[in-house]
Amino acid sequence: MGLFKKFRDAWFAPMSFDSLDDDFYDRLEESLILADVGMDVALDATEKLRRRAYDDRLLTADQVKGALREILAEKLEVGDSRLDLSTQPSVILVIGVNGVGKTTSIGKLAYQLKKQGKKVLLCAGDTFRAAAADQLEIWAGRAGVDIVRQNEGADPGAVLFDALAAAKARRSDVVLVDTAGRLHNKANLMKELAKLRKIIDRELPGAAKETLLVLDATTGQNGLIQARQFKETAGLTGIVLTKLDGTAKGGIVIAIAQELQVPVKYVGLGEGIKDLAPFDAKEFVGDLF
Ligand code: GDP
């Protein structure tokens, strides 16, 4: 596929894997830091490679690259990267601060799931922001799926309750729930998310549930700060990393997976409805070099 081939230049293109001397390991560490994987990952991956090269007597450039691919993939494989859609309906709560691409990602995911034959229902749970529900409705139209919404200022819990009732009545396969993303009032935000989760547990006790955190890849270390704040929300099951088309580095994927110990499940690669890809760690590292 080669979705991630463009990151090659930022990572290993200038490097030679032919002689494993100190200079090689210094350059490797530097390349990893420049690619945005974060200092800890860069140091640890370099150290692991050094040890593995010695223990396993790696000699050829291909052997070294293979080992490095494995080491980096391990850092991304921190859980199942597929969505749990094992019940009808399944419920996916989508959280994240404003502007990261939450609405867009919900629209893209709805389109993708519908193409897979699923009956999708969107829930406009961001009743705080003017026009949030309007925007979601536009995406529902593009994807050809249903939406449950109320007026601006409505109680998000009430909208969710309606949406879950509609999903049961209409036999929907998946409910995608948009949520408010205001972070300047963190305590309230977290309380609201907990409330929404409680409603889902009460209305659909046995349902497969996901909580996906949407993060913007172009915000680099800021994204990590946001991730840390949302980490406190119990039950985070996956990351959607948007705007990966807007960065030349890409290492933030590893930094975030490591920071949260939660798998990246999807990546956004553009503004169009088809620009969302399920994330596969092996594909990512395979494309790098
Ligand atoms: P929300 O406030 O989190 O719901 O964010 P929106 O979904 O409204 O998206 C904010 C902006 O980011 C919009 O202009 C989107 O087109 C853009 N956007 C979202 N995802 C991607 C992506 O993967 N790549 C690019 N280039 N732009 C994106």
PDB file of C-alpha atoms in Angstrom, residues 45-229:
ATOM      1  CA  ALA A  45      15.056   1.634  20.509  1.00  0.00           C
ATOM      2  CA  THR A  46      18.710   2.423  19.819  1.00  0.00           C
ATOM      3  CA  GLU A  47      19.822   0.531  22.906  1.00  0.00           C
ATOM      4  CA  LYS A  48      17.651  -2.456  22.056  1.00  0.00           C
ATOM      5  CA  LEU A  49      19.060  -2.588  18.537  1.00  0.00           C
ATOM      6  CA  ARG A  50      22.606  -2.390  19.852  1.00  0.00           C
ATOM      7  CA  ARG A  51      21.950  -5.333  22.145  1.00  0.00           C
ATOM      8  CA  ARG A  52      20.111  -7.381  19.561  1.00  0.00           C
ATOM      9  CA  ALA A  53      22.788  -6.785  16.940  1.00  0.00           C
ATOM     10  CA  TYR A  54      25.377  -8.122  19.364  1.00  0.00           C
ATOM     11  CA  ASP A  55      23.348 -11.036  20.757  1.00  0.00           C
ATOM     12  CA  ASP A  56      22.037 -12.225  17.406  1.00  0.00           C
ATOM     13  CA  ARG A  57      25.224 -11.348  15.482  1.00  0.00           C
ATOM     14  CA  LEU A  58      23.390  -9.252  12.953  1.00  0.00           C
ATOM     15  CA  LEU A  59      25.671  -8.475  10.046  1.00  0.00           C
ATOM     16  CA  THR A  60      23.901  -7.404   6.894  1.00  0.00           C
ATOM     17  CA  ALA A  61      21.995  -4.153   6.461  1.00  0.00           C
ATOM     18  CA  ASP A  62      18.828  -6.165   5.844  1.00  0.00           C
ATOM     19  CA  GLN A  63      19.189  -8.019   9.139  1.00  0.00           C
ATOM     20  CA  VAL A  64      19.681  -4.766  11.006  1.00  0.00           C
ATOM     21  CA  LYS A  65      16.687  -3.140   9.323  1.00  0.00           C
ATOM     22  CA  GLY A  66      14.572  -6.182  10.098  1.00  0.00           C
ATOM     23  CA  ALA A  67      15.493  -6.007  13.778  1.00  0.00           C
ATOM     24  CA  LEU A  68      14.809  -2.277  13.932  1.00  0.00           C
ATOM     25  CA  ARG A  69      11.433  -2.767  12.264  1.00  0.00           C
ATOM     26  CA  GLU A  70      10.528  -5.313  14.918  1.00  0.00           C
ATOM     27  CA  ILE A  71      11.667  -3.058  17.746  1.00  0.00           C
ATOM     28  CA  LEU A  72       9.609  -0.125  16.450  1.00  0.00           C
ATOM     29  CA  ALA A  73       6.561  -2.273  15.729  1.00  0.00           C
ATOM     30  CA  GLU A  74       6.639  -3.570  19.309  1.00  0.00           C
ATOM     31  CA  LYS A  75       6.379   0.022  20.494  1.00  0.00           C
ATOM     32  CA  LEU A  76       3.218   0.506  18.434  1.00  0.00           C
ATOM     33  CA  GLU A  77       1.579  -2.793  19.322  1.00  0.00           C
ATOM     34  CA  VAL A  78       0.187  -1.835  22.706  1.00  0.00           C
ATOM     35  CA  GLY A  79      -3.247  -3.449  22.208  1.00  0.00           C
ATOM     36  CA  ASP A  80      -5.680  -4.659  19.565  1.00  0.00           C
ATOM     37  CA  SER A  81      -5.836  -2.073  16.794  1.00  0.00           C
ATOM     38  CA  ARG A  82      -9.221  -3.253  15.495  1.00  0.00           C
ATOM     39  CA  LEU A  83     -12.524  -1.850  16.698  1.00  0.00           C
ATOM     40  CA  ASP A  84     -14.681  -4.083  18.850  1.00  0.00           C
ATOM     41  CA  LEU A  85     -17.967  -4.198  16.932  1.00  0.00           C
ATOM     42  CA  SER A  86     -19.029  -7.560  18.280  1.00  0.00           C
ATOM     43  CA  THR A  87     -22.523  -6.609  19.450  1.00  0.00           C
ATOM     44  CA  GLN A  88     -25.545  -5.039  17.802  1.00  0.00           C
ATOM     45  CA  PRO A  89     -25.447  -2.206  18.463  1.00  0.00           C
ATOM     46  CA  SER A  90     -21.883  -1.379  19.427  1.00  0.00           C
ATOM     47  CA  VAL A  91     -21.211   2.094  20.767  1.00  0.00           C
ATOM     48  CA  ILE A  92     -18.208   4.251  19.967  1.00  0.00           C
ATOM     49  CA  LEU A  93     -17.718   7.368  22.052  1.00  0.00           C
ATOM     50  CA  VAL A  94     -15.474   9.858  20.257  1.00  0.00           C
ATOM     51  CA  ILE A  95     -13.626  12.394  22.392  1.00  0.00           C
ATOM     52  CA  GLY A  96     -11.000  15.080  21.869  1.00  0.00           C
ATOM     53  CA  VAL A  97     -10.561  18.855  21.942  1.00  0.00           C
ATOM     54  CA  ASN A  98     -12.132  21.131  19.326  1.00  0.00           C
ATOM     55  CA  GLY A  99     -10.378  21.411  15.998  1.00  0.00           C
ATOM     56  CA  VAL A 100      -8.526  18.099  16.049  1.00  0.00           C
ATOM     57  CA  GLY A 101     -10.819  16.583  13.423  1.00  0.00           C
ATOM     58  CA  LYS A 102     -13.391  14.789  15.540  1.00  0.00           C
ATOM     59  CA  THR A 103     -16.433  15.491  13.381  1.00  0.00           C
ATOM     60  CA  THR A 104     -14.536  14.776  10.183  1.00  0.00           C
ATOM     61  CA  SER A 105     -13.238  11.471  11.559  1.00  0.00           C
ATOM     62  CA  ILE A 106     -16.720  10.406  12.650  1.00  0.00           C
ATOM     63  CA  GLY A 107     -17.989  11.165   9.133  1.00  0.00           C
ATOM     64  CA  LYS A 108     -15.165   9.191   7.520  1.00  0.00           C
ATOM     65  CA  LEU A 109     -15.602   6.264   9.902  1.00  0.00           C
ATOM     66  CA  ALA A 110     -19.360   6.222   9.308  1.00  0.00           C
ATOM     67  CA  TYR A 111     -18.728   6.066   5.565  1.00  0.00           C
ATOM     68  CA  GLN A 112     -16.239   3.248   5.967  1.00  0.00           C
ATOM     69  CA  LEU A 113     -18.425   1.176   8.282  1.00  0.00           C
ATOM     70  CA  LYS A 114     -21.416   1.664   6.022  1.00  0.00           C
ATOM     71  CA  LYS A 115     -19.379   0.423   3.078  1.00  0.00           C
ATOM     72  CA  GLN A 116     -18.654  -2.685   5.134  1.00  0.00           C
ATOM     73  CA  GLY A 117     -22.399  -3.277   5.297  1.00  0.00           C
ATOM     74  CA  LYS A 118     -23.011  -1.887   8.778  1.00  0.00           C
ATOM     75  CA  LYS A 119     -26.035   0.151   9.731  1.00  0.00           C
ATOM     76  CA  VAL A 120     -24.588   3.270  11.332  1.00  0.00           C
ATOM     77  CA  LEU A 121     -26.231   5.891  13.529  1.00  0.00           C
ATOM     78  CA  LEU A 122     -24.575   9.174  14.487  1.00  0.00           C
ATOM     79  CA  CYS A 123     -25.349  10.857  17.800  1.00  0.00           C
ATOM     80  CA  ALA A 124     -24.772  14.617  17.953  1.00  0.00           C
ATOM     81  CA  GLY A 125     -23.575  14.726  21.561  1.00  0.00           C
ATOM     82  CA  ASP A 126     -21.724  18.028  21.203  1.00  0.00           C
ATOM     83  CA  THR A 127     -24.606  20.323  22.072  1.00  0.00           C
ATOM     84  CA  PHE A 128     -22.278  22.940  23.483  1.00  0.00           C
ATOM     85  CA  ARG A 129     -20.717  24.295  20.323  1.00  0.00           C
ATOM     86  CA  ALA A 130     -22.847  26.272  17.919  1.00  0.00           C
ATOM     87  CA  ALA A 131     -23.293  24.416  14.646  1.00  0.00           C
ATOM     88  CA  ALA A 132     -21.562  21.222  15.805  1.00  0.00           C
ATOM     89  CA  ALA A 133     -24.707  19.206  15.152  1.00  0.00           C
ATOM     90  CA  ASP A 134     -25.166  20.939  11.774  1.00  0.00           C
ATOM     91  CA  GLN A 135     -21.666  19.910  10.765  1.00  0.00           C
ATOM     92  CA  LEU A 136     -22.243  16.343  11.882  1.00  0.00           C
ATOM     93  CA  GLU A 137     -25.489  16.299   9.930  1.00  0.00           C
ATOM     94  CA  ILE A 138     -23.609  17.302   6.786  1.00  0.00           C
ATOM     95  CA  TRP A 139     -21.258  14.350   7.326  1.00  0.00           C
ATOM     96  CA  ALA A 140     -24.219  12.034   7.963  1.00  0.00           C
ATOM     97  CA  GLY A 141     -25.576  13.115   4.583  1.00  0.00           C
ATOM     98  CA  ARG A 142     -22.259  12.516   2.836  1.00  0.00           C
ATOM     99  CA  ALA A 143     -21.862   9.092   4.402  1.00  0.00           C
ATOM    100  CA  GLY A 144     -25.516   8.200   3.877  1.00  0.00           C
ATOM    101  CA  VAL A 145     -26.210   7.322   7.518  1.00  0.00           C
ATOM    102  CA  ASP A 146     -28.817   8.346  10.128  1.00  0.00           C
ATOM    103  CA  ILE A 147     -28.290  10.977  12.789  1.00  0.00           C
ATOM    104  CA  VAL A 148     -30.019  11.744  16.082  1.00  0.00           C
ATOM    105  CA  ARG A 149     -29.738  15.353  17.213  1.00  0.00           C
ATOM    106  CA  GLN A 150     -31.459  17.953  19.335  1.00  0.00           C
ATOM    107  CA  ASN A 151     -31.220  21.689  19.609  1.00  0.00           C
ATOM    108  CA  GLU A 152     -28.082  23.503  20.659  1.00  0.00           C
ATOM    109  CA  GLY A 153     -27.831  23.637  24.427  1.00  0.00           C
ATOM    110  CA  ALA A 154     -29.741  20.375  24.929  1.00  0.00           C
ATOM    111  CA  ASP A 155     -28.462  17.943  27.529  1.00  0.00           C
ATOM    112  CA  PRO A 156     -25.937  15.627  25.834  1.00  0.00           C
ATOM    113  CA  GLY A 157     -27.152  12.786  28.038  1.00  0.00           C
ATOM    114  CA  ALA A 158     -30.673  13.231  26.677  1.00  0.00           C
ATOM    115  CA  VAL A 159     -29.416  13.175  23.084  1.00  0.00           C
ATOM    116  CA  LEU A 160     -27.445  10.021  23.796  1.00  0.00           C
ATOM    117  CA  PHE A 161     -30.457   8.394  25.458  1.00  0.00           C
ATOM    118  CA  ASP A 162     -32.535   9.161  22.353  1.00  0.00           C
ATOM    119  CA  ALA A 163     -29.844   7.866  20.036  1.00  0.00           C
ATOM    120  CA  LEU A 164     -29.469   4.580  21.917  1.00  0.00           C
ATOM    121  CA  ALA A 165     -33.249   4.085  21.911  1.00  0.00           C
ATOM    122  CA  ALA A 166     -33.305   4.787  18.158  1.00  0.00           C
ATOM    123  CA  ALA A 167     -30.396   2.376  17.605  1.00  0.00           C
ATOM    124  CA  LYS A 168     -32.274  -0.387  19.415  1.00  0.00           C
ATOM    125  CA  ALA A 169     -35.521   0.314  17.571  1.00  0.00           C
ATOM    126  CA  ARG A 170     -33.852   0.528  14.152  1.00  0.00           C
ATOM    127  CA  ARG A 171     -31.449  -2.340  14.791  1.00  0.00           C
ATOM    128  CA  SER A 172     -28.373  -0.246  14.089  1.00  0.00           C
ATOM    129  CA  ASP A 173     -25.017  -2.005  14.163  1.00  0.00           C
ATOM    130  CA  VAL A 174     -22.894   0.911  15.346  1.00  0.00           C
ATOM    131  CA  VAL A 175     -23.614   4.183  17.149  1.00  0.00           C
ATOM    132  CA  LEU A 176     -20.919   6.838  16.751  1.00  0.00           C
ATOM    133  CA  VAL A 177     -21.224   9.448  19.486  1.00  0.00           C
ATOM    134  CA  ASP A 178     -19.766  12.922  19.010  1.00  0.00           C
ATOM    135  CA  THR A 179     -18.952  14.722  22.279  1.00  0.00           C
ATOM    136  CA  ALA A 180     -18.107  18.260  23.368  1.00  0.00           C
ATOM    137  CA  GLY A 181     -14.408  19.032  23.281  1.00  0.00           C
ATOM    138  CA  ARG A 182     -13.992  22.031  25.501  1.00  0.00           C
ATOM    139  CA  LEU A 183     -10.951  21.516  27.639  1.00  0.00           C
ATOM    140  CA  HIS A 184     -10.751  24.815  29.506  1.00  0.00           C
ATOM    141  CA  ASN A 185     -13.266  23.273  31.849  1.00  0.00           C
ATOM    142  CA  LYS A 186     -11.618  19.946  32.324  1.00  0.00           C
ATOM    143  CA  ALA A 187     -13.418  18.773  35.428  1.00  0.00           C
ATOM    144  CA  ASN A 188     -16.803  19.341  33.794  1.00  0.00           C
ATOM    145  CA  LEU A 189     -15.716  17.705  30.600  1.00  0.00           C
ATOM    146  CA  MET A 190     -14.532  14.582  32.383  1.00  0.00           C
ATOM    147  CA  LYS A 191     -17.705  14.509  34.472  1.00  0.00           C
ATOM    148  CA  GLU A 192     -19.798  14.729  31.333  1.00  0.00           C
ATOM    149  CA  LEU A 193     -17.897  11.911  29.655  1.00  0.00           C
ATOM    150  CA  ALA A 194     -18.378   9.751  32.745  1.00  0.00           C
ATOM    151  CA  LYS A 195     -22.087  10.537  32.656  1.00  0.00           C
ATOM    152  CA  LEU A 196     -22.351   9.553  28.999  1.00  0.00           C
ATOM    153  CA  ARG A 197     -20.555   6.316  29.695  1.00  0.00           C
ATOM    154  CA  LYS A 198     -22.931   5.558  32.562  1.00  0.00           C
ATOM    155  CA  ILE A 199     -25.920   6.067  30.258  1.00  0.00           C
ATOM    156  CA  ILE A 200     -24.459   3.637  27.733  1.00  0.00           C
ATOM    157  CA  ASP A 201     -23.797   1.062  30.471  1.00  0.00           C
ATOM    158  CA  ARG A 202     -27.322   1.437  31.785  1.00  0.00           C
ATOM    159  CA  GLU A 203     -29.134   1.353  28.426  1.00  0.00           C
ATOM    160  CA  LEU A 204     -26.947  -1.234  26.707  1.00  0.00           C
ATOM    161  CA  PRO A 205     -25.264  -3.234  29.474  1.00  0.00           C
ATOM    162  CA  GLY A 206     -23.765  -5.941  27.280  1.00  0.00           C
ATOM    163  CA  ALA A 207     -22.770  -3.785  24.332  1.00  0.00           C
ATOM    164  CA  ALA A 208     -19.271  -3.623  22.860  1.00  0.00           C
ATOM    165  CA  LYS A 209     -17.989  -0.178  23.722  1.00  0.00           C
ATOM    166  CA  GLU A 210     -15.062   1.870  22.534  1.00  0.00           C
ATOM    167  CA  THR A 211     -13.803   5.280  23.579  1.00  0.00           C
ATOM    168  CA  LEU A 212     -11.641   6.775  20.860  1.00  0.00           C
ATOM    169  CA  LEU A 213      -9.485   9.822  21.523  1.00  0.00           C
ATOM    170  CA  VAL A 214      -8.905  11.982  18.449  1.00  0.00           C
ATOM    171  CA  LEU A 215      -5.507  13.725  18.306  1.00  0.00           C
ATOM    172  CA  ASP A 216      -3.990  16.025  15.686  1.00  0.00           C
ATOM    173  CA  ALA A 217      -0.605  14.742  14.470  1.00  0.00           C
ATOM    174  CA  THR A 218       0.560  18.206  13.455  1.00  0.00           C
ATOM    175  CA  THR A 219       0.477  19.520  17.023  1.00  0.00           C
ATOM    176  CA  GLY A 220       3.481  17.374  17.973  1.00  0.00           C
ATOM    177  CA  GLN A 221       4.326  17.652  21.639  1.00  0.00           C
ATOM    178  CA  ASN A 222       1.101  19.622  22.336  1.00  0.00           C
ATOM    179  CA  GLY A 223      -0.795  16.562  21.223  1.00  0.00           C
ATOM    180  CA  LEU A 224       1.035  14.629  23.901  1.00  0.00           C
ATOM    181  CA  ILE A 225      -0.028  17.081  26.587  1.00  0.00           C
ATOM    182  CA  GLN A 226      -3.668  16.699  25.500  1.00  0.00           C
ATOM    183  CA  ALA A 227      -3.258  12.955  25.436  1.00  0.00           C
ATOM    184  CA  ARG A 228      -1.975  12.995  28.992  1.00  0.00           C
ATOM    185  CA  GLN A 229      -4.993  14.988  30.152  1.00  0.00           C
TER     186      GLN A 229
END
